[in-house]
Short mmCIF file of C-alpha atoms and ligand atoms in Angstrom, two decimals:
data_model
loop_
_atom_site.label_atom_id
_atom_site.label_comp_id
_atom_site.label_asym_id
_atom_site.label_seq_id
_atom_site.Cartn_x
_atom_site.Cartn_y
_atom_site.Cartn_z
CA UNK A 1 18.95 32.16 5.44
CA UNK A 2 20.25 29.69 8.13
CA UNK A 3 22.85 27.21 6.64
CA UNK A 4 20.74 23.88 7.46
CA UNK A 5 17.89 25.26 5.49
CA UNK A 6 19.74 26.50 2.62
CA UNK A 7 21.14 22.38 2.43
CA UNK A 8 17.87 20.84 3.43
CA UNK A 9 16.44 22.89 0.41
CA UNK A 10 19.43 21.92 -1.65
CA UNK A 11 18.60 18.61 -0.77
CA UNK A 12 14.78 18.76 -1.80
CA UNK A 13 15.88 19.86 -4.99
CA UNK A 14 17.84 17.56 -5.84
CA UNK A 15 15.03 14.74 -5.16
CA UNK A 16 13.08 16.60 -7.62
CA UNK A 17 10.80 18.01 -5.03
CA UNK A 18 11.10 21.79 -6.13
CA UNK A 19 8.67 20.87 -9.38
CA UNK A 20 6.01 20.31 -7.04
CA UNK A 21 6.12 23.16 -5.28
CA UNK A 22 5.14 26.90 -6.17
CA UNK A 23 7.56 29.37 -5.35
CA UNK A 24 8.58 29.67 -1.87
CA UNK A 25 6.70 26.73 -0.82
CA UNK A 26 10.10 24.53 -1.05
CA UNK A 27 11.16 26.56 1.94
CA UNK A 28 8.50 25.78 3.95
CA UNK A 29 8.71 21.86 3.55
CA UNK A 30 12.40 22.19 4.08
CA UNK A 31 11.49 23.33 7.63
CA UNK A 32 9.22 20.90 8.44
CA UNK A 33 11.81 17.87 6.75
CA UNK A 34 14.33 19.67 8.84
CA UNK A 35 12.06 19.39 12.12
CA UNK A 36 10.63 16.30 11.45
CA UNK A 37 14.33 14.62 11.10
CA UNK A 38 14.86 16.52 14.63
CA UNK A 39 12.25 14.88 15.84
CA UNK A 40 13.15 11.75 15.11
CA UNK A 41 16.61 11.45 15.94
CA UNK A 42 15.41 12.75 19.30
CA UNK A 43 12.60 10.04 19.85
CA UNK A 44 14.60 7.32 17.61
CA UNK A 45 11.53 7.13 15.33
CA UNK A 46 11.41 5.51 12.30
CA UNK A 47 8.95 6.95 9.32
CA UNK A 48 7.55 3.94 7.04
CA UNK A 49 5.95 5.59 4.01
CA UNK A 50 3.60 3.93 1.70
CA UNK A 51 4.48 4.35 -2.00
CA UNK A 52 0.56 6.32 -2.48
CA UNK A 53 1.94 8.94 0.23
CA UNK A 54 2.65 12.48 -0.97
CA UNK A 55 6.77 12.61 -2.81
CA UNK A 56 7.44 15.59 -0.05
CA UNK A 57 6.93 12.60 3.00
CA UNK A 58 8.53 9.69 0.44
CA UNK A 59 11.61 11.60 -0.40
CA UNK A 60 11.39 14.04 2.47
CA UNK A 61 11.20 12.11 5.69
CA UNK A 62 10.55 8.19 4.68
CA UNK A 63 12.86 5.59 6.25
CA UNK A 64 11.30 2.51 5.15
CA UNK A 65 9.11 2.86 1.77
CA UNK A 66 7.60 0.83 -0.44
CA UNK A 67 4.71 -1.44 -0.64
CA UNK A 68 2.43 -3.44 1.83
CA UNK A 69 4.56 -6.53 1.99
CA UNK A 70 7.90 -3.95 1.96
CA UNK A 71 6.97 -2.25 4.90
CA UNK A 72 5.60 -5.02 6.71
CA UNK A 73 8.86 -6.81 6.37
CA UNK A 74 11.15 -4.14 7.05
CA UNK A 75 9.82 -2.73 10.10
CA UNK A 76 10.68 -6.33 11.32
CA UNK A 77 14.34 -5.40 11.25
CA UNK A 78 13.90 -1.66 12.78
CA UNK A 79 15.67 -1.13 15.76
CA UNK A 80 13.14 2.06 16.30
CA UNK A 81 11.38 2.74 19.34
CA UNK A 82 8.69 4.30 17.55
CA UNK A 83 7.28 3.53 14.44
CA UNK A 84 5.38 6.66 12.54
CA UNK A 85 3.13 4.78 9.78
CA UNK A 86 2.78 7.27 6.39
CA UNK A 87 -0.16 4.92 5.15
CA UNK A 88 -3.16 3.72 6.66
CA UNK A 89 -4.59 1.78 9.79
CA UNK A 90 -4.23 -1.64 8.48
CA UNK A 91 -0.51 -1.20 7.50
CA UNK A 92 0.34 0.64 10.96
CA UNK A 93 -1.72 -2.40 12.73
CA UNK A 94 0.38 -5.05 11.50
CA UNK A 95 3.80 -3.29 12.21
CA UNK A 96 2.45 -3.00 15.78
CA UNK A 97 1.60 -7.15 15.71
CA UNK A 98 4.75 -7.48 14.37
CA UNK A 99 6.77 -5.09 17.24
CA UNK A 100 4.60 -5.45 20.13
CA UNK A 101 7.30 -3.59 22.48
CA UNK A 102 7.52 -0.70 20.04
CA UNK A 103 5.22 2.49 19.93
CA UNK A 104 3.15 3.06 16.67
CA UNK A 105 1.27 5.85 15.24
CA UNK A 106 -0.48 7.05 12.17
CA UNK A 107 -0.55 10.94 11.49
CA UNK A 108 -4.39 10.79 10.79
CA UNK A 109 -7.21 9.79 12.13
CA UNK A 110 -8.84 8.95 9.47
CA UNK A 111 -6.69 6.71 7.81
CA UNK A 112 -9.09 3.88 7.04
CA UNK A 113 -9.19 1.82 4.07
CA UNK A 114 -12.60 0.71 2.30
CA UNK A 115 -11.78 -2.85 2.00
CA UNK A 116 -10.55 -3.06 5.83
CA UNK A 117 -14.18 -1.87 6.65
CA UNK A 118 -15.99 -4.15 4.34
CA UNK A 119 -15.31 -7.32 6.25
CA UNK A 120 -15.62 -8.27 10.05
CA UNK A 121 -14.37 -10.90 12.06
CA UNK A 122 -17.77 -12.24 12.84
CA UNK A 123 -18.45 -12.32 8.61
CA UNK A 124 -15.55 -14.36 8.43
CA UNK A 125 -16.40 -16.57 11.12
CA UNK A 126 -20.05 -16.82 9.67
CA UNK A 127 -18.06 -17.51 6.46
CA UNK A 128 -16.25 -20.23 7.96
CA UNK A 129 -19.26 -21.62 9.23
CA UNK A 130 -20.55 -21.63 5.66
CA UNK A 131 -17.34 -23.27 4.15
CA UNK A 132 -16.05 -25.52 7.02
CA UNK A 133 -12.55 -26.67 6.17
CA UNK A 134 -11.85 -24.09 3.34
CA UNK A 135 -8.48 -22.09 4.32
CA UNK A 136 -8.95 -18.29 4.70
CA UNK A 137 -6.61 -16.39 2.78
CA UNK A 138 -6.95 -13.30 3.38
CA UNK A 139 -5.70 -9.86 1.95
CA UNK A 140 -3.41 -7.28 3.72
CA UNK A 141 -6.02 -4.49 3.81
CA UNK A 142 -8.07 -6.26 7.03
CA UNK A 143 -8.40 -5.22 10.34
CA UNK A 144 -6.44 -7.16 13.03
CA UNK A 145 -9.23 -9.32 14.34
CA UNK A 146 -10.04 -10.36 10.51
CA UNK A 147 -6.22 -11.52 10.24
CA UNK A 148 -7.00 -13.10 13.69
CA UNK A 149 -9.50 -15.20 11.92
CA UNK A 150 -7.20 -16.13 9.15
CA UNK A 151 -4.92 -19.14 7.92
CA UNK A 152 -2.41 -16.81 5.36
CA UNK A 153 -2.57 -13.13 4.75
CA UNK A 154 -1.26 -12.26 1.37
CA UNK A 155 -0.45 -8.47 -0.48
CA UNK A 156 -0.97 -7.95 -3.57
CA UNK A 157 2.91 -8.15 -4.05
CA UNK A 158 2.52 -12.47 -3.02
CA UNK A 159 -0.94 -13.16 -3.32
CA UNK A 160 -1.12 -15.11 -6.59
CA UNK A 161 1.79 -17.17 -5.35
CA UNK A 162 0.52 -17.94 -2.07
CA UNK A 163 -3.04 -18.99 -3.58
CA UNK A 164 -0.96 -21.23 -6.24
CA UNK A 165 0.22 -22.93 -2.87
CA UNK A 166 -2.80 -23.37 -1.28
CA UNK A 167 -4.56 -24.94 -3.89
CA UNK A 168 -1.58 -27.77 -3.94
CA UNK A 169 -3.20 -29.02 -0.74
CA UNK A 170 -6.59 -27.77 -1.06
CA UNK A 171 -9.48 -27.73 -3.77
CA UNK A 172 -11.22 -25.07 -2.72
CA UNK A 173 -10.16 -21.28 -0.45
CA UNK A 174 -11.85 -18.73 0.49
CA UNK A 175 -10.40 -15.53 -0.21
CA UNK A 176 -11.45 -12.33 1.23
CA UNK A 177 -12.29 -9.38 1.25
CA UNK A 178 -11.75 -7.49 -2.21
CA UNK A 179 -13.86 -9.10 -4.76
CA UNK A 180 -12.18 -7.82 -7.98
CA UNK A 181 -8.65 -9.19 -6.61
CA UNK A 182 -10.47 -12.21 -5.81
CA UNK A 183 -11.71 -12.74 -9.52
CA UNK A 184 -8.21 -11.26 -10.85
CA UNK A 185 -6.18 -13.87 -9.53
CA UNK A 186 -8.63 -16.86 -10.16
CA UNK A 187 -8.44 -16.11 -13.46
CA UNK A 188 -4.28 -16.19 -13.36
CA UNK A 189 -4.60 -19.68 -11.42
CA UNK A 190 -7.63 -20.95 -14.13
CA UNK A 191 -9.58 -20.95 -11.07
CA UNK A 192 -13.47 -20.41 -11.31
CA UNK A 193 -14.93 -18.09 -8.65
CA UNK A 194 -18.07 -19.57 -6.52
CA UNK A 195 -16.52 -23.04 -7.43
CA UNK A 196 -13.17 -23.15 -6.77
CA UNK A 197 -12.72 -20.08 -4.55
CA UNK A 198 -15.21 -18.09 -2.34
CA UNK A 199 -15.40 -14.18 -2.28
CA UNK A 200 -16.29 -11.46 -0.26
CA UNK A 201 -17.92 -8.62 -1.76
CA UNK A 202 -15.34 -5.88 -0.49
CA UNK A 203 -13.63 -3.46 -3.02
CA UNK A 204 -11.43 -0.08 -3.20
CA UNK A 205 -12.99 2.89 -3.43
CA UNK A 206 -10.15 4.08 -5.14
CA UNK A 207 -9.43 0.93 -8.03
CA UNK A 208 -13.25 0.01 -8.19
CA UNK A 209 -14.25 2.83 -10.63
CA UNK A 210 -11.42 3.27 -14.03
CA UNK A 211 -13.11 2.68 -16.93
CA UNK A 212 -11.28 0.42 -19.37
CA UNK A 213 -12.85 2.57 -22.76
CA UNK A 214 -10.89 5.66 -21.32
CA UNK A 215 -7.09 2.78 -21.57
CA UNK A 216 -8.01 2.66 -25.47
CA UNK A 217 -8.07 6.61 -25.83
CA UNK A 218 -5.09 7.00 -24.38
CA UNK A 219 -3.20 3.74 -26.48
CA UNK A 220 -4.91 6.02 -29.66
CA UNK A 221 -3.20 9.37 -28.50
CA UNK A 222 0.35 7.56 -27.48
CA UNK A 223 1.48 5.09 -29.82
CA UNK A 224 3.65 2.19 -27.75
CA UNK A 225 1.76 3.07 -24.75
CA UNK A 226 2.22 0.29 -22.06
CA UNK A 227 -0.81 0.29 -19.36
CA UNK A 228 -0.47 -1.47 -15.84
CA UNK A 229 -3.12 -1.68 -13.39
CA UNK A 230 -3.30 -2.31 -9.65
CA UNK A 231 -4.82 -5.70 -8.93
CA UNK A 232 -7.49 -4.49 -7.21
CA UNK A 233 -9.45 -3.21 -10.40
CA UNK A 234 -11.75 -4.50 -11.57
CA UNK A 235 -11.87 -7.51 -14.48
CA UNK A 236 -13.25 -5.77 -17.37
CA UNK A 237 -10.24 -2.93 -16.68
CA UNK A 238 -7.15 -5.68 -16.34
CA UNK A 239 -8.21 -7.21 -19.35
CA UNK A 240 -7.76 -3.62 -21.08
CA UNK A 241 -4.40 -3.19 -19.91
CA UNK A 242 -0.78 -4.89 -20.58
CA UNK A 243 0.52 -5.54 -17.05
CA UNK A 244 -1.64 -6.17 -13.56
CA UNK A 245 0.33 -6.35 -10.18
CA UNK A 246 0.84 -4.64 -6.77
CA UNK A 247 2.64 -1.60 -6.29
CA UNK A 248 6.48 -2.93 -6.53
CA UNK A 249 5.25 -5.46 -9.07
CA UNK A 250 4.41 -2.10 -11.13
CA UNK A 251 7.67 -0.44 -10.18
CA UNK A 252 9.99 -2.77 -11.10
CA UNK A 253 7.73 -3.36 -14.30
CA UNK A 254 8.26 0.42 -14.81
CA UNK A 255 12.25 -0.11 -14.18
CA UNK A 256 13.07 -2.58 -16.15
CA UNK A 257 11.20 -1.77 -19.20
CA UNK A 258 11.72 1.11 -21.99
CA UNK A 259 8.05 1.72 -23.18
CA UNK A 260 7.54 5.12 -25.43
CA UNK A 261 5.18 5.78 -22.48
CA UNK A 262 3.39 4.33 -19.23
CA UNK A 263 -0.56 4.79 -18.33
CA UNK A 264 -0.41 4.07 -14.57
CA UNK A 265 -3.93 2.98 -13.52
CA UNK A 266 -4.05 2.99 -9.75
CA UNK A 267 -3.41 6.23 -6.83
CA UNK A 268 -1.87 9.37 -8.08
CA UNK A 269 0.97 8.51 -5.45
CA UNK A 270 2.20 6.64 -7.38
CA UNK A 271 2.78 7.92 -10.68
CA UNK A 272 4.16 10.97 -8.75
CA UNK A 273 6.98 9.36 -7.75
CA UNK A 274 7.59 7.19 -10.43
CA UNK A 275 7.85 10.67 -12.11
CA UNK A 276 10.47 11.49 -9.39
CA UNK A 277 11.98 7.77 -9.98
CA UNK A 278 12.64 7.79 -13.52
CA UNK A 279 12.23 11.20 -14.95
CA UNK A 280 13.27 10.28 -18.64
CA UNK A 281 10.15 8.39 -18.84
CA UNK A 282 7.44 9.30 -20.01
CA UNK A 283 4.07 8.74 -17.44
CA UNK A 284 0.55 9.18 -18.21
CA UNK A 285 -1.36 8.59 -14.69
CA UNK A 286 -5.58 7.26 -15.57
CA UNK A 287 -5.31 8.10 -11.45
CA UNK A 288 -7.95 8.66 -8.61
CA UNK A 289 -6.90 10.03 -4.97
CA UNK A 290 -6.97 7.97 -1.88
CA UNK A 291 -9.00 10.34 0.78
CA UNK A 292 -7.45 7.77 3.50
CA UNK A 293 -3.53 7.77 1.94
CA UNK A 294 -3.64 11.80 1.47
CA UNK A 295 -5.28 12.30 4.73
CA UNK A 296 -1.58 12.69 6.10
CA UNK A 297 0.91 15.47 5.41
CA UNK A 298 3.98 16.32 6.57
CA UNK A 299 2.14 19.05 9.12
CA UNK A 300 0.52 15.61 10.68
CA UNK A 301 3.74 14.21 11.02
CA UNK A 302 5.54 16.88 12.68
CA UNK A 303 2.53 17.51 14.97
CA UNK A 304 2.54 13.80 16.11
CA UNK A 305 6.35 14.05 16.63
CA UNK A 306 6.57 16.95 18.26
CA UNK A 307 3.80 15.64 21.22
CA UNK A 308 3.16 11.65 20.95
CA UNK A 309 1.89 11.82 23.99
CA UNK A 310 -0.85 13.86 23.23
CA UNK A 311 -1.91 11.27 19.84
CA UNK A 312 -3.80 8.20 19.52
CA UNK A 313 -1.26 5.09 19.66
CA UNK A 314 -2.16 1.63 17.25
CA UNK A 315 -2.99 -1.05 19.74
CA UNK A 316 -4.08 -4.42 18.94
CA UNK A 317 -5.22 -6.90 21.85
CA UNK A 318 -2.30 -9.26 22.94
CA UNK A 319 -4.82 -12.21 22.18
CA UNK A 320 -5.68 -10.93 18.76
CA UNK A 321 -2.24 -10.42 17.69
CA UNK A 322 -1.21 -13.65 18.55
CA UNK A 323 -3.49 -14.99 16.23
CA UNK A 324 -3.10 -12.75 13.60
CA UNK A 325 0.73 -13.13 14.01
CA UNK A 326 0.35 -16.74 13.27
CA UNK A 327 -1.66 -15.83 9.82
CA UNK A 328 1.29 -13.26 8.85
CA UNK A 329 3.99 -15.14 9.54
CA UNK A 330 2.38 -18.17 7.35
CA UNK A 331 2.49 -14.68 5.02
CA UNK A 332 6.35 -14.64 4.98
CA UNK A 333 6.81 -18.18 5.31
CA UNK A 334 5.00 -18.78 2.35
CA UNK A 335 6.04 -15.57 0.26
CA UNK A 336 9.85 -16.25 0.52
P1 13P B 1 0.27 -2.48 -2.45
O1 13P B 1 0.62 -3.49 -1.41
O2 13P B 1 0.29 -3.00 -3.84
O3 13P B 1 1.12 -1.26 -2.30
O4 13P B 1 -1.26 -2.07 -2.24
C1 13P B 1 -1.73 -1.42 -1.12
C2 13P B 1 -2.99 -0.77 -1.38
O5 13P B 1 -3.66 -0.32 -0.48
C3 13P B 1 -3.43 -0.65 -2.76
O6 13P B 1 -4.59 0.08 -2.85
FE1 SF4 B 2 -7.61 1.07 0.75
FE2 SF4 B 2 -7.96 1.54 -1.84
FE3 SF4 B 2 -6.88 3.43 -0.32
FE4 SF4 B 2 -5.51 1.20 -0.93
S1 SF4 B 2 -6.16 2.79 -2.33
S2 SF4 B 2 -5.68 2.16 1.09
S3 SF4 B 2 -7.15 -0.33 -0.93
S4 SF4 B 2 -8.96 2.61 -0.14
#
C-alpha cells in the first residue's frame, strides 16, 4: 500500500473513524481525505463543516467546524479563496455576504433547510406592514433576501441574549421564522407570544416531530440520564428534558458535565461525534436525519473540488447583501 495512505488511514483511526466503517471501507475514505486535502491545498480552499455533517467530513476534511454562529464567524478570518460549505444553503449564503471577493460552494444541490423555505421576503415585508415599528429579529436559517429585510439575525447559539436586548428598548419584536424557537425563548424571557412577540409559523422538519413520552422511557431504562434538546423543538418536548440550547450550547453542556448518560434530542450528527468527542461517555441519541445536512458526502466534496468550474457557485445580489450584512453584523455586534 502507498505510504500516504497507510498514514492517512493511521490518521482516520486515530479520530475514531475506523468504528464507522465496515471493513475495507476505511481505505476508501482515506483516498478521498487524501484527495480532497490535494485539492485544497491546490485551490487554497477552506472546508467549513457543520457539526450535523457526517464524522468522516468533520474529522476527515473540516477546517472550520462547529455551529451556525461558529462558522459564520470564522470564515470572517479565512484567508481562503474558496470556501466549500459542509452544511446547507443558508449557512454557505451568509459566508458569501460575509466574503463577497471569495468563491463559495455547497457539495449538494439540495441543501435546503425547511425553515429557510417557510418564510419570504415579501411575508416579512407584509409582516412589517402588519406590525409597523416592531424590530425583526430574525433566525439564521433564512434566505438572504429575508436577512435583507431584517434588523438582527440571531442563531440559536445568541438568540435568547439578543432578544433580552431588544426588549430593553422595545415592548414588542417580531421574531421569525421557526415558531417553536419563537415560543421557547419567550418563555426563557417571561415573554407571552401574540402579545409580546410575533411569530411565524415556520418549523424543522427535523426537531418538529420527538415526542416528549419517548424522554421518560429512556430516564426509566438509564437512571441519571441527562436529556438536552435543540431549541428548535417543540414546547411540550423542552419541558421534558433537562437542558435546551443550540448545538455548542449542547456541546459544551456535554463537556463540562459527568452525567451517568446523555439522551441527545436533535440530528444524528451530532451525537455521532459527540461519540467521537468524548468516548467515555455514555450517549443515547432520541435522533432524526437531516435529508438537507446528509445530502453531502465526501464523494460531493471531492467532485466539486476536483472541477468548480463545472458546479453551481452561492451568489447573493450585491444590493441584498448589503442589507443583510447590516442585519448580521447587528448579529455580532450584539452577540459579543
Ligand atoms: P445550530 O446553530 O445550533 O448548530 O443549529 C443549526 C441548525 O440548523 C439546527 O437545526
Ligand atoms: Fe434546517 Fe432542521 Fe435541517 Fe437544521 S436540522 S438544517 S433547521 S431542516
Amino acid at each position: 500500500m502507498d505510504r500516504a495512505l497507510a498514514e492517512e488511514i493511521k490518521r482516520l483511526t486515530s479520530l475514531g473513524l475506523h468504528r464507522r466503517c465496515v471493513e475495507g471501507d476505511i481505505e476508501k475514505v482515506a483516498a478521498l481525505t487524501l484527495e480532497i486535502d490535494r485539492l485544497k491545498r491546490e485551490r487554497n480552499a477552506v472546508v467549513c463543516a457543520h457539526v450535523y455533517q457526517t464524522p468522516d467530513i468533520i474529522l476527515g476534511i473540516g477546517d472550520l467546524v462547529g455551529d451556525s454562529y461558529k462558522l459564520a464567524d470564522d470564515c470572517r478570518r479565512t484567508s481562503a479563496d474558496v470556501i466549500v460549505f459542509c452544511g446547507v444553503h443558508f449557512m454557505a449564503e451568509t459566508a458569501k455576504i460575509l466574503n463577497p471577493s471569495k468563491k463559495v460552494y455547497v457539495p449538494s444541490k439540495r441543501a435546503g433547510c425547511s425553515l429557510s423555505e417557510a418564510i419570504t421576503a415579501a411575508d416579512v415585508r407584509k409582516l412589517k406592514a402588519e406590525h409597523p415599528g416592531l424590530p425583526v429579529v430574525t433566525y439564521i436559517n433564512t434566505s438572504a433576501e429575508v436577512k435583507a429585510e431584517s434588523d438582527c439575525i440571531v442563531t440559536s447559539a445568541n438568540a435568547e441574549r439578543i432578544l433580552r436586548r431588544m426588549y430593553e428598548k422595545h415592548d414588542r419584536v417580531i421574531f421569525i421564522p421557526d415558531r417553536f424557537m419563537g415560543a421557547n425563548l419567550a418563555k426563557a424571557l417571561g415573554k407571552t407570544p401574540g402579545k409580546d412577540i410575533v411569530l411565524w409559523h415556520g418549523t424543522c422538519v427535523v426537531h418538529e416531530r420527538f415526542k416528549p413520552e419517548l424522554v421518560d422511557v429512556y430516564r426509566k431504562r438509564y437512571p441519571g440520564l441527562v436529556a438536552l434538546a435543540h431549541a428548535e423543538c417543540p414546547a411540550e418536548l423542552i419541558k421534558a428534558v433537562d437542558f435546551m440550547g443550540g448545538t455548542g450550547d449542547m456541546m459544551r453542556y456535554v463537556e463540562s458535565t459527568d452525567a451517568s448518560a446523555y439522551l441527545l434530542v436533535t440530528e444524528c450528527g451530532f451525537g455521532e461525534l459527540a461519540k467521537l468527542r468524548f468516548p467515555e461517555k455514555n450517549f443515547i441519541a432520541m435522533c432524526r436525519l437531516c435529508p438537507y445536512m446528509k445530502s453531502i458526502t465526501l464523494e460531493s466534496v471531492a467532485a466539486l473540488l476536483r472541477d468548480p468550474a463545472s458546479a453551481e457557485e452561492v451568489t447573493v445580489p450585491p444590493a441584498v447583501a448589503a442589507k443583510a450584512k447590516v442585519a448580521i453584523d447587528r448579529m455580532f455586534e450584539l452577540a459579543a
